[in-house]
XYZ file of C-alpha atoms in Angstrom:
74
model
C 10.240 8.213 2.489
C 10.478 7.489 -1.321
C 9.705 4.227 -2.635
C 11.866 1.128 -3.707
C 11.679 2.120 -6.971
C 12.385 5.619 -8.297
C 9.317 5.522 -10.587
C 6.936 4.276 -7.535
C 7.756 7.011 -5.101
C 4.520 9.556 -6.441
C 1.852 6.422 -6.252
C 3.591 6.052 -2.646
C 2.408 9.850 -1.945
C -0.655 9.213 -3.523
C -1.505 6.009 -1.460
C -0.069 7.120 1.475
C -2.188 10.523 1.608
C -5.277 8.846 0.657
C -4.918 6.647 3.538
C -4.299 8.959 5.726
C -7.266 11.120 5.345
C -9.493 8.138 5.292
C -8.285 7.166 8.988
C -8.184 10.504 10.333
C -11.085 11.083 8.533
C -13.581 8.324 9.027
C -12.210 4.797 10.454
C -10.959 6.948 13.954
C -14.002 8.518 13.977
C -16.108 5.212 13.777
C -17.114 5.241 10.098
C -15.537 1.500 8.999
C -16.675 1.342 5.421
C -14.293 0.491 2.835
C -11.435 1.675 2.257
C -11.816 3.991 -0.562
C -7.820 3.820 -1.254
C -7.431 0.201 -2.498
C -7.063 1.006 -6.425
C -3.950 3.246 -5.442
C -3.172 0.815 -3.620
C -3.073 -1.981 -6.012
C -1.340 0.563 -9.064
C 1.853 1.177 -6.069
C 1.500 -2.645 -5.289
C 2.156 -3.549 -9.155
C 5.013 -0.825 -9.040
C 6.643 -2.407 -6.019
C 6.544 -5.669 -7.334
C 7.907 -4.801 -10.874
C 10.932 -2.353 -9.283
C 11.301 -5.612 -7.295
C 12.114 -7.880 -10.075
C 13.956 -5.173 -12.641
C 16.387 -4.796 -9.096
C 16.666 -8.749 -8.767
C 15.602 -8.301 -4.676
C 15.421 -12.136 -3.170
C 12.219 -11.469 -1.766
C 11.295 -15.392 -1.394
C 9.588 -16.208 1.442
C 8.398 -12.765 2.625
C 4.558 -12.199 3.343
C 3.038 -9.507 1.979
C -0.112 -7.560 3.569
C -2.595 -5.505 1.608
C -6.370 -4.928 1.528
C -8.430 -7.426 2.261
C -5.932 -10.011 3.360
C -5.594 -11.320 7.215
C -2.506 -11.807 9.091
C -1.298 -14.854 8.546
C -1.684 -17.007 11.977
C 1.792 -17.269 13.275
């Protein structure tokens, strides 16, 4: 699936492989250190956000989740 913005989708791959390993890899297996994808993470976080804004998407009121942030209590 590519990314909101054109210029985003190859972090997206990136990030998206990284984390994947890492579960397979270690958290399924029981190994819950950190997870060793959160730069790539944050680069295709600041892509989103700026493909957000140069495409004017309302995106007021939506939570966003990332590393090291909780689910907000509903």
């Amino acid at each position: 699936m590519n990314s909101v913005g054109e210029g985003c989708t190859e972090l997206k791959r990136e990030y998206d492989q990284c984390f994947n390993r890492w579960f397979a890899e270690k958290f399924l297996k029981g190994d819950r250190s950190a997870d060793p994808c959160s730069e790539l993470f944050h680069k295709y976080h600041t892509c989103v956000q700026k493909a957000i804004k140069e495409k004017d998407i309302p995106i007021e009121g939506v939570e966003f989740m990332g590393p090291s942030r909780e689910k907000p209590d509903s």
